[in-house]
Each structure stands twice: as structure tokens, then as C-alpha cells.
Amino acid sequence: MLRRTRLDISGRWRSFSSCASSDSLLAYGARILRCPDPHEKVSLTSECQTRWLSENLPIYSESQWGAHIPPPLPARGPKPELLPPKKMPGMKQLQNQASIPVIMLHALAHIELGAIDNYWDTIVRFDPIKHQLPREFYDDFLKVAGDEARHFAMVDDRLRELGSHYGALPATRALLEHAANTAADLAARIAKSAKVVEQIVFEERDHVRCGIKWFQHLANVQRREDHVTYFQELVLQFFPDGLPGPFDVEARLAANMGTEWYQALESKVAHSYPSQPGVHLKKDKVYHHSQHSASVAAFAASKKKVILAGSVWPERTSSAAGVRSADIISVLQERGFQVLCVSPSRLNGHTTRLEEEQGLVVFDRFIAEEMYGWQAKKYAPEALRVLDLQDVHFIRRAREFAVKKQGVNFEDTLDGAQLNIDPVEKLAIRELASIHRSDLTLYVSEFERDLLVSRFQIPDVRLHRCDFFYPEIETSKLRPFQDRKDIAFIGSFKHAPNVDAVEWTKKTILPLFRRIGGDAEIHIYGSYGETKRFTKLEDPAQGFFMKGFAPDTHEMLSQYRLSIAPLRFGAGIKGKIADSWFVGTPCVSTSIGAEGMMSDSVPWGGAIANDPQDFATEMQRLYSDKPKWSAAQDAGGNTCLTSYNRSSNADSLMERVERLMQEKHALRQENWMGRILWSEKFRATEYMSKYIRGKSEGVGKIEK
């Protein structure tokens, strides 16, 4: 009878005695699986291994066969608290309880404990006669279980050296089913404990090699000649969401487990934001699963992947463009795509690899296409490349130059055919080149589409209108006229059209509005408006208030009787207007703001005026005239329903994308301008991207 000591939850040593010795290997296994104490599991495993080697312990005992039956799940004690994965606290929360080395070692100890149970379950669960299991099978798996027990003891000893113990932190319940091999990923973060982890990692390879060997034996017994397909079918039977990646390919190859076994089974996660800084997108070798397995084929089809590449991170609270990007992500997820976000503003692991199996790459504005387009073409040539313009930047910049630099009346910039592009020629060429290099370009304004086709010779077949994505409006919940007051403007102060609009309103429109009796306050909202330039615009005496950032745009706008969009230059369609309509707030806008949002079948949801006096008059009329206001509210809601309906716009987008994924080769064959721009002579954006990346990393030479 073996006696040992261990650390209890309070950190004090106490002794205990294990139960009477079992008389067979399987009896030991069942007893260990029913034992809730992790230290006793380790002790019994060591005891069994010693007896197996020195006393020729039998595999099973006919007299105690009932003792061999394993429990449904391994027993666990009251500590650690086992939580579902979604309820596990994050690293920041755990750091309130322990240091990072303790947190990572505790997680590693939990993995090792799960591995002890998993290997004992493997030993006990399978009938040795039915599965024709020789003693060598048990030699291998008992050795592995012994290694895992020793690993747990090593980590537990290290935790005690750090003043902690296993059970001090919560742990995931999933490891009762998943024995995740994550030690290699932890090594760099455990610091002083790295040697402990290094030894564990090395020995884990033998464990995987052993598992492959005996899985193939069992497959042969069951006459399943295709071992890989059989493995994948079993994985999906018990783990329908697949296996969590990323995988340590090198370690698995060392264990005689090629990527064909597991790569097709990587989990269908919604988002992936790894933290490791990247270098450039790298191509990995891909092994395709057997065509004989319908379940594996269905799983692979259900995890179509999309790279969303942007120069900035897609955030709903930053701008209307951020909202639309987030909506596109949501639409893709709803249609079964796994969305991986890439941005230089937040480097992550997916910046370092673009797998061959990616079916779609979406570039959030042309700058992202310049940065990542060449990598997508090189490392994922089969992926459909989609450029999301948001708006046509060079049109906005050309109008800004005309109004701000040349003093042109903004109404004179409304004719796209006559708009002077020369001052922004370089920008126009870059943006048009990105359109030509892409398989499909998403636009938001018919004005811009007509201009691209008629003036800049972009083939209509490679353009698709992709508006906002609003759910149906619950009209019964809209605030009525009498429950609203004041006038709102919202827009990021990093966006030049918004800055100009606020300054024009304060200087020109506000005095006219007050002169005709308008007494409503004007409230200005927007991110990045805290600088002295903007805060000094506030004028309480004139009822002009700078309110700063609005955490919930819809809730904020729903309180106002009216919104305004006094834009003198810009492009695309305006989120500030559509958001107002969605919450039942009419909007007074200039023709620039209304461009691309007017409909022949639905009246404008407010008023359109370009002259400052007319603009002020329409503000006062809509603000005080309830019937006119109600009609404008209905019109805005109808526009959201007909033009910005989430369901129909999502269907239209996905139908076009999925069709082009099948037709992309023919489309590319006819895209001669794109082929010219992809030729060596015209790949300046690729080399500039490499130069910037190399410079930022301190690399002496640029990749060729």
C-alpha cells in the first residue's frame, strides 16, 4: 500500500492512504477514473506502472470484471471550479488572482490531468478481446499515462515553488473531453518554467505516435482501410465543431501524424484574432481529405474562409464605414464563412499566413488592396478578390480641393462628368488601379457607379451595389413628434467633410436659423472632437453644443426631432442620414449629402437645400410642422426598408459573391487591364508594401 503526501487547498501538507491495491490493469484504470483527487490519480498511476513492470500484473481479472467499467466522465473534486469555455475568465481577469506564470502553469496542469484520465479511459474502455489488443498496446498506453502523471507532478511542484497549487484558479470543463496539446504554445510565456514544459513537449510526441499506431491497429480490426477518413469521421461524430487550431505541424510530423489527418478538421470559429505579430502572408502546404467521407466533405464546405483586410480595424463605433464593414462580417458569418481580420493597426497571426483554402478576400477600401492584394494573389491565387470602396475617395478629395482650395461653389461639383480630377490625379490612378486588379468591386452610390462606368471605363460586370444593412424598423417603438426636441449632427472629426460641415453650420447656417425664429438647440456629436479647435466651437449662448462621442448612435438620434447633414463635399452614401431615418428622425441635407440616397419611388425623408438660407428655413419648417415632419419620418423609414434592407441586400451580395467564386477564371481571362497591372512592370504597390514592412521591421533587404 502506497502512502504519499500532497498540498491541500489551503497550502498545508497532509497525508492520506490510497485504497487497497487492485488486482489488474483495468481495475486500476477504472479506480483512477473514479478517483476525484488529482494527486491520488498520480500516486495510483505510479503504483500501477511499478506493479505492471515488476509483478506481471494481468490486464484484467475474470473475478472482478464489473470493476473494469469506466465512469461516463472522469471524477473531479470541488477544486478547481470547472466552467464552460464561454464562461472562462480572460487573462486580464485571471491576473487579478495570480501571475502570468502561475496562470499558464495552472492551465498546463489541467491539461496534464485531463491527459491522465484520457489515456486511462483508452486503456479501460476498449474490450481487449473484441479489439484484439495485445499486451504491447497496454505497455504503450500505460507508459504514456505514467508520463502524463509525472508531467502533472512536475508542474504541480513548480506551482508550489511559486506559492500556488492546482485548484487555485478556475479551469475549463472542455478538457474532460479534449486533451489539448498546448504546451509548446505556452513555453515562451512561462519563462522560468520553460525547461519543465520543454521536457513535456518532447515526450508528448511519443504519445501521439503511440496513439496513431494503435488507432491504425483498431481500424484494421474493424476493416477500415482508409485510416485517415475513419479518424476524421470519428472526430466529427464526437466533436461536430471540429478540432481547435492552430496546429503544431512540425511536432505532429515528428510524431508520424501528417497534416492530412487533422487539417481538414480545424474548427469553424466565428472570429480569429491571434496576438502574434506578423511579417507577411505565408503559404502552407494543404492536404485534402479523402473524397470517400461525406461527413468530412460537408464539414470542410461549412467552414469557408474569408480574409477581411483593412488599413484600420473594423469598429462599429468609429464611423459609418466601420458599421458597414462590421455588417458585412456579420452577413458572411451568417452564411457559414469564417472571417479572419487583418490590419496593420492591430497585427495578428493571420497577417503571417494566407492559406490556400481561403475562398474569399475582402479589401476594406483601396488602400487595403494596395497593402494586401499582391499577397492574396501570390499566396491564395484561387481566392476571389473583392474590393469594398465604401466611397470613391478621389471624388471626395476632388470636391474638397475645389471647395476649400479653389473657392468653387459646392453645387458646381455635383456634375461628375465635369468634376476636375486633375488635382487628385495620383489618388485617382491608385484607386482605379485597385478596382481593375480586383475581381469584384462593391460600391454604394449609383452616382459613383455611373461615373466609374461612363467616365473611367470600369466594366459594369465587375461592379456590385452593396448598401447598408438595416433590420426592419419597429415603427410602434419610434418616439413621436412631441417626445423629441432639438437638432443633432453626428460625424467623426477625423473626416474632413464633417469638420467643414460643423464649421459651416456654426458660422453661416446657425445665425440664419436664429434670425427666422429657430430656437432649437443644435447638438454636435462625433469621435475625435476633443481638440481645442473643435471644443472652442461650442457656444451655449447661441444654443450650439459640442457633445463629443456618442456610444449608441441610434439611441442618441432617436431623442432628436431633426438631424442635419450640411455637407459641402464628400462621396458615397451617408450613415448619419440612414441612421437618422432608421430611428424615425427626418434629416435636412445638402445635395452632396443626399447624393446616392434619393429614390424615384420614395420621397426624401426630410428636406434637401444647398443655399444656407434655404437650409435654415427647411430646418425651421420641419422642426415646427408636425404633419410635414410625420410625412418625412415615413419617407425615411420607407427608404430604409426598400434600399437598406438587411435581408435583401445580404441575399444580393452573397448571390453575386458565390456566383463569381465559380466564374472567376473566365472573368480574369477577360480582365486585360487587371492583367496588365499585375504584370511585373506595374507592381509598384507590392514593392512599396514590402519596403514599408521591411523598414518597420529593421530588415536590411526587401523580399524579391
XYZ file of C-alpha atoms in Angstrom:
704
model
C 0.000 0.000 0.000
C 1.452 3.308 -1.130
C 1.457 6.365 1.140
C 2.256 9.884 -0.032
C 1.764 13.492 0.937
C 0.249 16.351 -1.003
C -0.740 20.013 -0.728
C -4.363 20.678 0.176
C -6.306 23.747 -0.912
C -5.029 25.833 1.973
C -1.441 25.074 1.001
C -0.633 22.807 4.008
C 0.772 19.302 3.654
C -1.294 16.380 4.834
C -1.023 12.616 4.351
C -3.525 10.115 3.125
C -3.684 6.434 2.253
C -4.862 5.076 -1.052
C -7.417 2.347 -1.143
C -6.475 -1.311 -1.295
C -4.466 -2.301 -4.347
C -6.317 -3.509 -7.431
C -5.526 -6.889 -8.944
C -5.445 -5.960 -12.664
C -4.535 -3.147 -15.013
C -8.152 -2.449 -15.983
C -9.245 -2.401 -12.344
C -6.562 0.173 -11.621
C -7.780 2.235 -14.570
C -11.428 2.219 -13.517
C -10.419 3.110 -9.964
C -8.268 6.032 -11.138
C -11.080 7.358 -13.344
C -13.460 7.282 -10.352
C -10.946 8.971 -8.061
C -11.631 12.747 -7.718
C -8.258 13.613 -6.171
C -5.607 14.527 -8.812
C -2.701 13.645 -6.523
C -4.148 10.229 -5.811
C -4.586 9.692 -9.561
C -0.858 10.357 -9.921
C 0.003 8.088 -6.996
C -2.143 5.205 -8.254
C -0.759 5.546 -11.778
C 2.788 5.283 -10.454
C 1.840 2.320 -8.261
C 0.185 0.518 -11.179
C 3.125 1.148 -13.501
C 5.529 -0.295 -10.923
C 3.410 -3.421 -10.434
C 2.876 -3.848 -14.183
C 6.624 -3.909 -14.762
C 7.708 -5.908 -11.698
C 4.818 -8.232 -10.852
C 3.454 -9.051 -14.302
C 0.075 -7.569 -13.327
C -2.696 -9.081 -15.504
C -4.635 -6.961 -17.963
C -7.971 -7.910 -16.409
C -9.414 -10.230 -13.806
C -12.327 -12.520 -14.611
C -13.420 -12.450 -10.964
C -13.770 -8.658 -10.828
C -14.913 -7.808 -14.350
C -17.511 -5.309 -13.132
C -14.761 -3.228 -11.564
C -13.353 -2.563 -15.029
C -16.270 -0.421 -16.246
C -15.213 3.242 -16.531
C -17.487 6.125 -15.441
C -19.147 8.329 -18.128
C -16.747 11.147 -17.223
C -13.634 11.110 -15.046
C -14.278 12.142 -11.451
C -13.245 15.614 -10.330
C -13.008 17.214 -6.893
C -14.519 20.531 -5.770
C -11.415 22.417 -6.918
C -10.686 23.750 -9.431
C -14.067 25.173 -10.365
C -14.858 23.811 -13.840
C -16.504 26.297 -16.193
C -17.843 26.091 -19.757
C -15.341 27.599 -22.229
C -17.521 30.665 -22.867
C -17.632 31.472 -19.144
C -13.911 31.152 -18.527
C -12.412 34.449 -17.325
C -9.946 36.135 -19.640
C -6.266 36.662 -18.985
C -6.825 40.148 -17.569
C -9.365 38.845 -15.060
C -7.126 35.955 -14.035
C -4.224 38.334 -13.486
C -6.203 39.775 -10.579
C -5.748 36.381 -8.886
C -2.300 35.207 -9.983
C 0.813 35.993 -12.010
C 1.077 35.014 -15.670
C 3.488 32.079 -14.975
C 1.058 30.700 -12.397
C -1.897 31.156 -14.749
C -0.150 29.328 -17.588
C 1.245 26.566 -15.368
C -2.194 26.035 -13.843
C -3.660 25.647 -17.334
C -0.867 23.211 -18.206
C -1.508 21.177 -15.056
C -5.172 20.984 -16.011
C -4.229 19.710 -19.466
C -1.936 17.061 -17.992
C -4.629 15.899 -15.570
C -7.052 15.588 -18.468
C -4.449 13.579 -20.377
C -4.028 11.163 -17.442
C -7.764 10.470 -17.487
C -7.950 10.243 -21.272
C -5.202 7.637 -21.520
C -6.619 5.584 -18.666
C -10.022 5.764 -20.338
C -8.415 4.448 -23.535
C -6.901 1.551 -21.575
C -10.135 0.642 -19.806
C -12.896 1.381 -22.300
C -11.970 -0.977 -25.133
C -12.632 -4.700 -24.761
C -9.216 -6.389 -25.175
C -10.740 -9.480 -26.780
C -13.136 -7.736 -29.154
C -10.455 -5.349 -30.373
C -7.666 -7.948 -30.391
C -5.422 -5.807 -28.223
C -2.045 -7.350 -27.375
C -0.095 -6.657 -24.194
C 2.098 -4.270 -26.213
C -0.921 -1.954 -26.574
C -1.171 -1.687 -22.795
C 2.603 -1.310 -22.459
C 2.443 1.767 -24.657
C -0.591 3.433 -23.131
C 0.407 2.733 -19.540
C 3.781 4.327 -20.273
C 2.006 7.363 -21.728
C -0.345 7.607 -18.731
C 2.684 7.359 -16.446
C 4.408 10.148 -18.349
C 1.331 12.351 -18.028
C 1.173 11.658 -14.284
C 4.824 12.617 -13.967
C 4.183 15.756 -16.018
C 1.360 16.758 -13.702
C 3.635 16.257 -10.692
C 6.386 18.359 -12.317
C 4.005 21.238 -12.976
C 2.406 20.893 -9.548
C 5.842 21.085 -7.930
C 6.612 24.238 -9.916
C 3.284 25.794 -8.897
C 4.138 25.125 -5.243
C 7.521 26.773 -5.718
C 5.611 29.840 -6.896
C 3.347 29.759 -3.843
C 0.272 28.370 -5.583
C -1.314 24.977 -6.260
C -3.535 23.177 -8.756
C -7.118 24.175 -7.984
C -6.337 27.772 -7.085
C -7.832 29.045 -10.364
C -10.905 28.079 -12.381
C -10.406 25.697 -15.309
C -12.321 24.714 -18.414
C -14.756 21.831 -18.341
C -13.987 21.111 -22.005
C -10.758 19.346 -21.087
C -12.756 16.462 -19.679
C -13.333 15.699 -23.367
C -10.438 17.470 -25.084
C -6.829 16.704 -24.140
C -5.344 19.713 -25.845
C -1.616 19.627 -26.632
C -0.859 23.259 -25.962
C 2.392 23.007 -24.027
C 4.516 24.192 -26.956
C 2.457 27.332 -27.196
C 2.976 28.065 -23.504
C 6.750 27.633 -23.356
C 7.681 31.189 -24.256
C 5.274 32.626 -21.683
C 6.192 30.537 -18.666
C 9.764 31.920 -18.543
C 11.468 30.208 -15.573
C 9.273 27.131 -16.072
C 10.290 26.632 -19.717
C 12.521 23.611 -19.010
C 9.625 21.775 -17.403
C 7.428 22.466 -20.419
C 10.189 21.587 -22.901
C 10.512 18.081 -21.497
C 6.748 17.611 -21.555
C 6.512 18.730 -25.189
C 9.240 16.328 -26.273
C 7.564 13.368 -24.593
C 4.116 14.301 -25.956
C 5.377 13.445 -29.456
C 5.855 9.831 -28.414
C 2.333 9.865 -27.018
C 0.865 10.996 -30.344
C 2.991 8.428 -32.195
C 1.651 5.734 -29.892
C -1.933 6.870 -30.472
C -1.546 6.787 -34.262
C -0.011 3.308 -34.115
C -2.849 1.797 -32.125
C -5.598 3.704 -33.885
C -4.409 2.113 -37.123
C -4.487 -1.276 -35.418
C -8.103 -0.757 -34.339
C -9.051 0.482 -37.804
C -7.601 -2.685 -39.356
C -9.511 -4.869 -36.890
C -12.707 -3.109 -37.983
C -11.717 -3.474 -41.656
C -11.418 0.275 -42.224
C -8.575 0.505 -44.715
C -8.671 4.290 -45.056
C -7.329 5.184 -41.624
C -7.390 8.942 -42.197
C -11.016 9.029 -43.298
C -12.042 6.803 -40.389
C -10.234 9.105 -37.951
C -11.933 12.186 -39.395
C -15.375 10.585 -39.296
C -14.930 9.671 -35.637
C -13.710 13.153 -34.757
C -16.754 14.764 -36.376
C -19.076 12.224 -34.766
C -17.983 13.204 -31.258
C -16.757 16.769 -31.909
C -19.036 18.196 -34.635
C -17.393 21.635 -34.400
C -14.021 20.158 -35.341
C -10.642 20.460 -33.652
C -9.363 23.761 -32.250
C -6.354 25.151 -34.100
C -3.783 26.385 -34.794
C -1.874 23.096 -35.037
C 1.792 22.442 -34.327
C 2.514 20.873 -37.714
C 6.203 20.244 -37.047
C 5.577 18.409 -33.779
C 2.852 16.259 -35.311
C 5.043 15.342 -38.271
C 7.708 14.246 -35.783
C 5.025 12.009 -34.260
C 4.198 10.393 -37.636
C 0.962 12.378 -37.940
C 0.828 14.250 -41.220
C -1.469 17.203 -41.790
C -3.814 15.041 -43.864
C -5.099 13.626 -40.569
C -6.320 16.842 -38.995
C -6.026 19.958 -41.163
C -9.442 19.489 -42.769
C -10.964 19.314 -39.275
C -9.942 22.743 -37.982
C -12.785 24.307 -36.018
C -15.354 26.604 -37.577
C -14.705 29.639 -35.377
C -16.536 32.918 -35.848
C -13.574 35.233 -35.441
C -9.867 34.714 -35.034
C -7.690 37.473 -33.565
C -4.346 35.891 -32.647
C -1.865 38.144 -30.910
C 1.437 37.174 -32.519
C 2.867 39.985 -34.668
C 3.213 39.057 -38.312
C 5.596 39.520 -41.160
C 3.966 38.575 -44.439
C 1.315 36.164 -45.600
C 2.758 32.699 -45.918
C 1.566 29.747 -47.944
C 1.163 26.454 -46.085
C 1.023 23.036 -47.615
C -2.523 21.703 -47.610
C -3.547 18.060 -47.625
C -7.081 17.471 -48.821
C -9.251 14.954 -47.035
C -10.420 11.768 -48.655
C -13.285 12.077 -51.080
C -14.825 8.918 -49.591
C -16.059 10.733 -46.458
C -19.280 12.685 -46.958
C -19.207 13.971 -43.374
C -15.714 15.410 -43.768
C -16.606 16.955 -47.122
C -19.674 18.581 -45.592
C -17.630 19.885 -42.681
C -14.985 21.340 -44.987
C -17.663 23.041 -47.083
C -19.230 24.504 -43.958
C -16.083 26.361 -42.907
C -15.440 28.554 -45.925
C -12.933 31.213 -45.029
C -12.747 34.928 -45.674
C -9.885 37.316 -45.068
C -11.123 40.854 -44.362
C -8.136 43.150 -44.896
C -8.325 46.773 -43.827
C -5.978 49.646 -43.165
C -7.879 50.173 -39.900
C -9.689 47.733 -37.624
C -13.438 47.374 -38.367
C -15.218 49.026 -35.436
C -18.892 49.963 -35.265
C -18.320 52.949 -33.026
C -15.723 54.676 -35.207
C -17.667 55.610 -38.359
C -20.461 54.632 -40.736
C -17.838 52.793 -42.789
C -16.916 50.808 -39.685
C -20.572 49.913 -39.147
C -20.929 48.731 -42.736
C -17.740 46.650 -42.531
C -18.992 45.053 -39.316
C -22.317 44.311 -41.019
C -20.555 42.650 -43.954
C -18.636 40.486 -41.468
C -21.930 39.535 -39.825
C -23.541 38.663 -43.169
C -20.595 36.455 -44.139
C -20.703 34.669 -40.791
C -24.423 34.032 -41.124
C -23.727 32.354 -44.480
C -21.198 29.946 -42.966
C -17.943 31.794 -43.588
C -15.148 32.000 -41.033
C -13.979 35.629 -41.024
C -10.329 36.415 -40.303
C -9.464 40.087 -39.885
C -6.105 41.519 -40.942
C -4.958 45.071 -40.250
C -1.584 46.774 -39.809
C -3.155 48.790 -36.994
C -3.516 45.579 -34.971
C -1.058 42.946 -36.140
C -2.106 39.365 -35.616
C -1.193 35.829 -36.537
C -3.297 35.800 -39.678
C -1.175 38.624 -41.069
C 1.549 35.996 -41.366
C -0.363 33.395 -43.352
C -2.989 33.278 -46.054
C -3.914 29.644 -46.532
C -4.560 28.164 -49.927
C -8.050 27.112 -48.922
C -9.270 30.692 -48.474
C -12.170 31.240 -50.842
C -12.571 34.994 -50.493
C -10.514 38.062 -49.625
C -12.325 41.370 -48.991
C -10.311 44.590 -49.055
C -11.784 47.363 -46.907
C -11.046 50.323 -49.212
C -8.412 50.583 -51.896
C -5.510 51.235 -49.512
C -6.015 47.743 -48.066
C -5.934 46.298 -51.588
C -2.613 48.030 -52.202
C -1.223 46.571 -48.975
C -2.567 43.025 -49.195
C -3.736 42.446 -52.773
C -0.388 41.179 -54.059
C -0.103 38.803 -51.093
C -3.579 37.432 -51.761
C -2.722 36.874 -55.423
C 0.586 35.196 -54.585
C -0.431 33.001 -51.656
C -4.137 32.453 -52.362
C -4.466 32.699 -56.148
C -7.794 30.847 -56.110
C -9.422 33.281 -53.688
C -11.944 35.754 -55.090
C -10.604 39.270 -54.505
C -13.350 41.759 -53.592
C -12.706 45.487 -53.156
C -15.151 47.368 -50.931
C -14.847 51.027 -51.936
C -17.080 52.428 -49.145
C -16.996 55.590 -51.273
C -14.860 56.708 -54.203
C -12.090 58.543 -52.394
C -10.779 60.567 -55.308
C -14.242 62.048 -55.953
C -14.423 63.229 -52.355
C -10.899 64.633 -52.492
C -11.511 66.370 -55.838
C -14.594 68.071 -54.422
C -12.729 69.048 -51.262
C -9.928 70.600 -53.317
C -12.413 72.529 -55.455
C -14.392 73.882 -52.485
C -11.611 74.507 -49.968
C -8.647 75.369 -52.184
C -10.219 76.914 -55.276
C -13.328 78.500 -53.744
C -15.713 76.692 -56.101
C -19.393 76.650 -55.115
C -20.058 73.080 -53.986
C -23.140 72.836 -56.213
C -20.812 73.091 -59.208
C -19.111 69.840 -58.196
C -22.300 67.780 -58.420
C -21.836 67.037 -62.138
C -19.433 64.091 -62.180
C -18.717 64.447 -65.882
C -17.409 67.978 -65.329
C -15.670 67.433 -61.985
C -11.993 68.351 -62.256
C -9.971 65.284 -61.237
C -6.548 66.661 -62.221
C -5.614 67.956 -58.721
C -6.051 64.427 -57.330
C -4.859 62.512 -60.389
C -2.362 60.363 -58.480
C -5.013 59.284 -55.980
C -7.496 58.599 -58.786
C -4.995 56.402 -60.630
C -4.255 54.404 -57.479
C -7.935 53.828 -56.702
C -8.855 52.964 -60.290
C -5.899 50.561 -60.466
C -7.165 48.786 -57.344
C -10.575 48.424 -58.965
C -9.021 46.944 -62.113
C -6.903 44.483 -60.103
C -9.928 43.203 -58.160
C -12.388 40.555 -59.316
C -15.385 42.443 -57.918
C -15.817 45.966 -56.577
C -18.576 46.944 -54.154
C -19.972 50.467 -54.468
C -22.723 52.268 -52.538
C -23.869 55.108 -54.797
C -25.394 54.876 -58.278
C -23.866 58.278 -58.998
C -20.419 56.797 -58.412
C -21.221 53.661 -60.380
C -22.327 55.734 -63.388
C -19.167 57.828 -63.142
C -16.892 54.783 -62.934
C -18.534 53.154 -65.943
C -19.051 56.164 -68.239
C -16.046 58.338 -67.458
C -13.423 55.864 -66.236
C -14.332 52.791 -68.319
C -14.780 50.327 -65.450
C -16.744 47.299 -66.769
C -20.179 47.172 -65.184
C -19.903 43.374 -64.889
C -17.246 43.794 -62.184
C -19.300 46.184 -60.034
C -21.959 45.399 -57.440
C -24.057 47.767 -55.353
C -23.776 46.987 -51.645
C -25.761 49.383 -49.456
C -26.285 49.477 -45.704
C -27.794 46.517 -43.835
C -30.680 47.603 -41.590
C -33.212 45.265 -39.963
C -36.891 46.068 -40.266
C -37.964 49.146 -38.320
C -40.304 48.604 -35.370
C -42.478 51.634 -36.091
C -44.513 51.184 -32.914
C -41.385 51.893 -30.848
C -40.401 55.124 -32.612
C -40.648 58.228 -30.449
C -43.422 60.585 -31.590
C -43.006 64.238 -32.590
C -43.949 65.665 -29.194
C -41.445 63.487 -27.290
C -38.480 64.783 -29.255
C -36.609 68.066 -29.209
C -33.525 69.826 -30.579
C -31.390 69.136 -33.649
C -28.414 66.773 -33.968
C -25.392 66.337 -36.192
C -23.050 63.340 -35.926
C -19.792 62.519 -37.656
C -16.169 61.666 -36.966
C -13.911 64.695 -36.670
C -11.169 62.793 -38.470
C -13.308 63.082 -41.606
C -12.767 66.398 -43.409
C -16.353 66.728 -44.767
C -17.705 66.554 -41.202
C -15.302 69.174 -39.892
C -16.249 71.533 -42.709
C -19.965 70.861 -42.131
C -19.770 71.744 -38.435
C -17.773 74.908 -39.055
C -20.103 75.979 -41.904
C -23.133 75.364 -39.683
C -21.726 77.400 -36.815
C -20.534 80.296 -38.979
C -23.256 80.542 -41.624
C -26.379 78.445 -41.034
C -26.858 78.949 -37.295
C -27.180 82.782 -37.464
C -29.751 82.442 -40.267
C -31.676 79.818 -38.305
C -31.849 82.083 -35.251
C -32.846 85.070 -37.384
C -36.004 83.318 -38.626
C -37.055 82.276 -35.129
C -35.434 78.868 -34.813
C -34.945 78.307 -31.100
C -33.974 74.620 -31.040
C -30.546 73.787 -29.700
C -28.036 72.226 -32.089
C -26.011 69.364 -30.615
C -22.834 68.156 -32.341
C -21.669 64.565 -31.757
C -18.606 62.777 -33.051
C -15.453 60.887 -32.174
C -12.096 62.685 -32.006
C -13.744 66.034 -31.286
C -11.890 66.796 -28.056
C -9.180 69.020 -29.552
C -9.081 72.748 -28.865
C -10.044 73.534 -32.460
C -13.399 71.835 -32.033
C -14.206 72.486 -28.393
C -13.903 76.227 -28.955
C -16.814 75.986 -31.424
C -19.207 75.456 -28.529
C -21.419 78.483 -27.954
C -24.060 77.949 -25.232
C -25.410 81.472 -25.693
C -26.346 80.542 -29.263
C -27.573 77.055 -28.326
C -24.657 75.337 -30.087
C -23.198 72.470 -28.042
C -20.284 70.096 -28.701
C -21.403 66.801 -27.140
C -18.447 64.570 -28.042
C -18.558 60.846 -28.705
C -21.947 59.076 -28.802
C -21.624 55.464 -27.574
C -25.000 54.481 -29.060
C -25.746 56.403 -32.251
C -29.281 55.078 -32.670
C -30.323 55.762 -29.095
C -28.895 59.262 -29.314
C -30.518 60.173 -32.650
C -33.898 58.773 -31.575
C -34.207 61.549 -28.973
C -33.944 64.375 -31.512
C -36.693 65.862 -33.636
C -34.362 66.573 -36.526
C -30.879 65.789 -37.797
C -28.808 67.758 -40.293
C -26.146 66.870 -42.879
C -24.822 70.229 -44.161
C -22.073 68.646 -46.272
C -20.329 70.723 -48.934
C -18.120 67.935 -50.247
C -17.980 64.180 -49.901
C -18.863 60.955 -51.682
C -20.721 57.713 -51.125
C -23.860 57.432 -49.023
C -24.138 58.883 -45.552
C -24.510 56.745 -42.470
C -25.602 59.764 -40.430
C -28.655 60.155 -42.678
C -29.597 56.477 -42.842
C -29.143 56.111 -39.076
C -31.495 59.064 -38.557
C -34.145 57.537 -40.775
C -33.822 54.168 -39.066
C -34.807 55.707 -35.706
C -37.517 57.930 -37.185
C -35.603 61.216 -37.299
C -36.025 63.282 -40.508
C -32.908 64.878 -41.969
C -32.157 68.158 -43.729
C -29.246 67.678 -46.099
C -27.415 69.305 -48.966
C -27.381 67.656 -52.389
C -23.904 66.348 -51.597
C -25.251 64.538 -48.541
C -28.293 63.278 -50.422
C -26.306 62.031 -53.423
C -26.813 58.314 -53.982
C -29.620 58.141 -51.409
C -32.505 59.661 -53.369
C -35.140 57.428 -54.922
C -37.566 57.973 -57.783
C -40.245 55.979 -55.969
C -39.855 57.257 -52.375
C -39.767 60.941 -51.297
C -36.765 62.254 -49.388
C -37.040 61.681 -45.652
C -36.708 65.355 -44.725
C -35.553 68.171 -46.994
C -32.701 68.973 -49.409
C -31.301 72.503 -49.583
C -27.981 73.943 -50.765
C -28.359 77.657 -50.140
C -27.648 78.456 -46.450
C -30.867 80.494 -46.103
C -32.932 77.701 -47.659
C -31.217 75.178 -45.408
C -32.101 77.179 -42.270
C -35.678 77.628 -43.492
C -36.152 73.879 -44.052
C -34.735 73.181 -40.601
C -37.307 75.503 -39.007
C -40.193 74.224 -41.143
C -39.544 70.548 -40.413
C -38.876 71.207 -36.759
C -42.178 73.014 -36.172
C -44.574 71.460 -38.731
C -45.827 68.150 -37.322
C -47.654 66.895 -40.475
C -44.619 67.662 -42.647
C -42.364 66.032 -40.043
C -44.526 62.887 -39.895
C -44.513 62.545 -43.687
C -40.723 62.896 -43.693
C -40.410 60.259 -40.973
C -42.478 57.814 -43.039
C -40.421 58.531 -46.163
C -37.130 57.900 -44.356
C -38.414 54.634 -42.933
C -39.589 53.509 -46.369
C -36.150 54.234 -47.846
C -34.522 52.081 -45.165
C -36.988 49.320 -45.966
C -36.537 49.427 -49.743
C -32.880 50.420 -50.199
C -31.140 49.378 -46.983
C -32.991 46.196 -46.070
C -30.603 43.751 -44.446
C -32.205 40.593 -45.770
C -32.444 41.577 -49.426
C -29.049 43.299 -49.519
C -27.363 40.323 -47.857
C -29.006 37.919 -50.319
C -27.938 40.059 -53.260
C -24.336 40.312 -52.052
C -23.911 36.625 -51.299
C -25.558 35.532 -54.550
C -23.122 37.682 -56.505
C -20.081 36.584 -54.498
C -20.886 32.876 -54.665
C -21.587 33.069 -58.395
C -18.308 34.861 -59.064
C -16.397 32.336 -56.974
C -17.409 29.845 -59.649
C -16.843 32.185 -62.603
C -13.657 33.978 -61.524
C -11.356 32.267 -64.021
C -13.397 33.395 -67.020
C -13.741 36.859 -65.503
C -9.984 37.181 -65.010
C -9.277 35.966 -68.511
C -11.231 38.909 -69.920
C -9.822 41.478 -67.490
C -6.921 42.677 -69.628
C -6.414 45.888 -67.698
C -6.102 43.898 -64.491
C -3.640 41.513 -66.120
C -1.525 44.455 -67.270
C -1.496 45.940 -63.777
C -0.472 42.585 -62.295
C 2.482 42.340 -64.656
C 5.978 42.867 -63.260
C 6.340 46.357 -64.679
C 3.282 47.781 -62.910
C 3.530 46.191 -59.447
C 4.711 49.295 -57.618
C 2.235 48.830 -54.745
C 3.655 45.379 -53.996
C 7.212 46.626 -53.752
C 6.212 49.675 -51.734
C 4.329 47.403 -49.317
C 7.397 45.180 -48.957
C 9.620 48.206 -48.463
C 7.427 49.629 -45.700
C 7.180 46.259 -43.990
C 10.917 45.690 -44.178
C 11.684 49.174 -42.927
C 9.327 48.818 -39.961
C 10.958 45.518 -39.003
C 14.502 46.782 -39.451
C 15.179 44.312 -42.241
C 18.144 45.179 -44.395
C 16.865 43.803 -47.648
C 13.498 43.633 -49.294
C 11.973 40.316 -50.318
C 12.016 39.773 -54.045
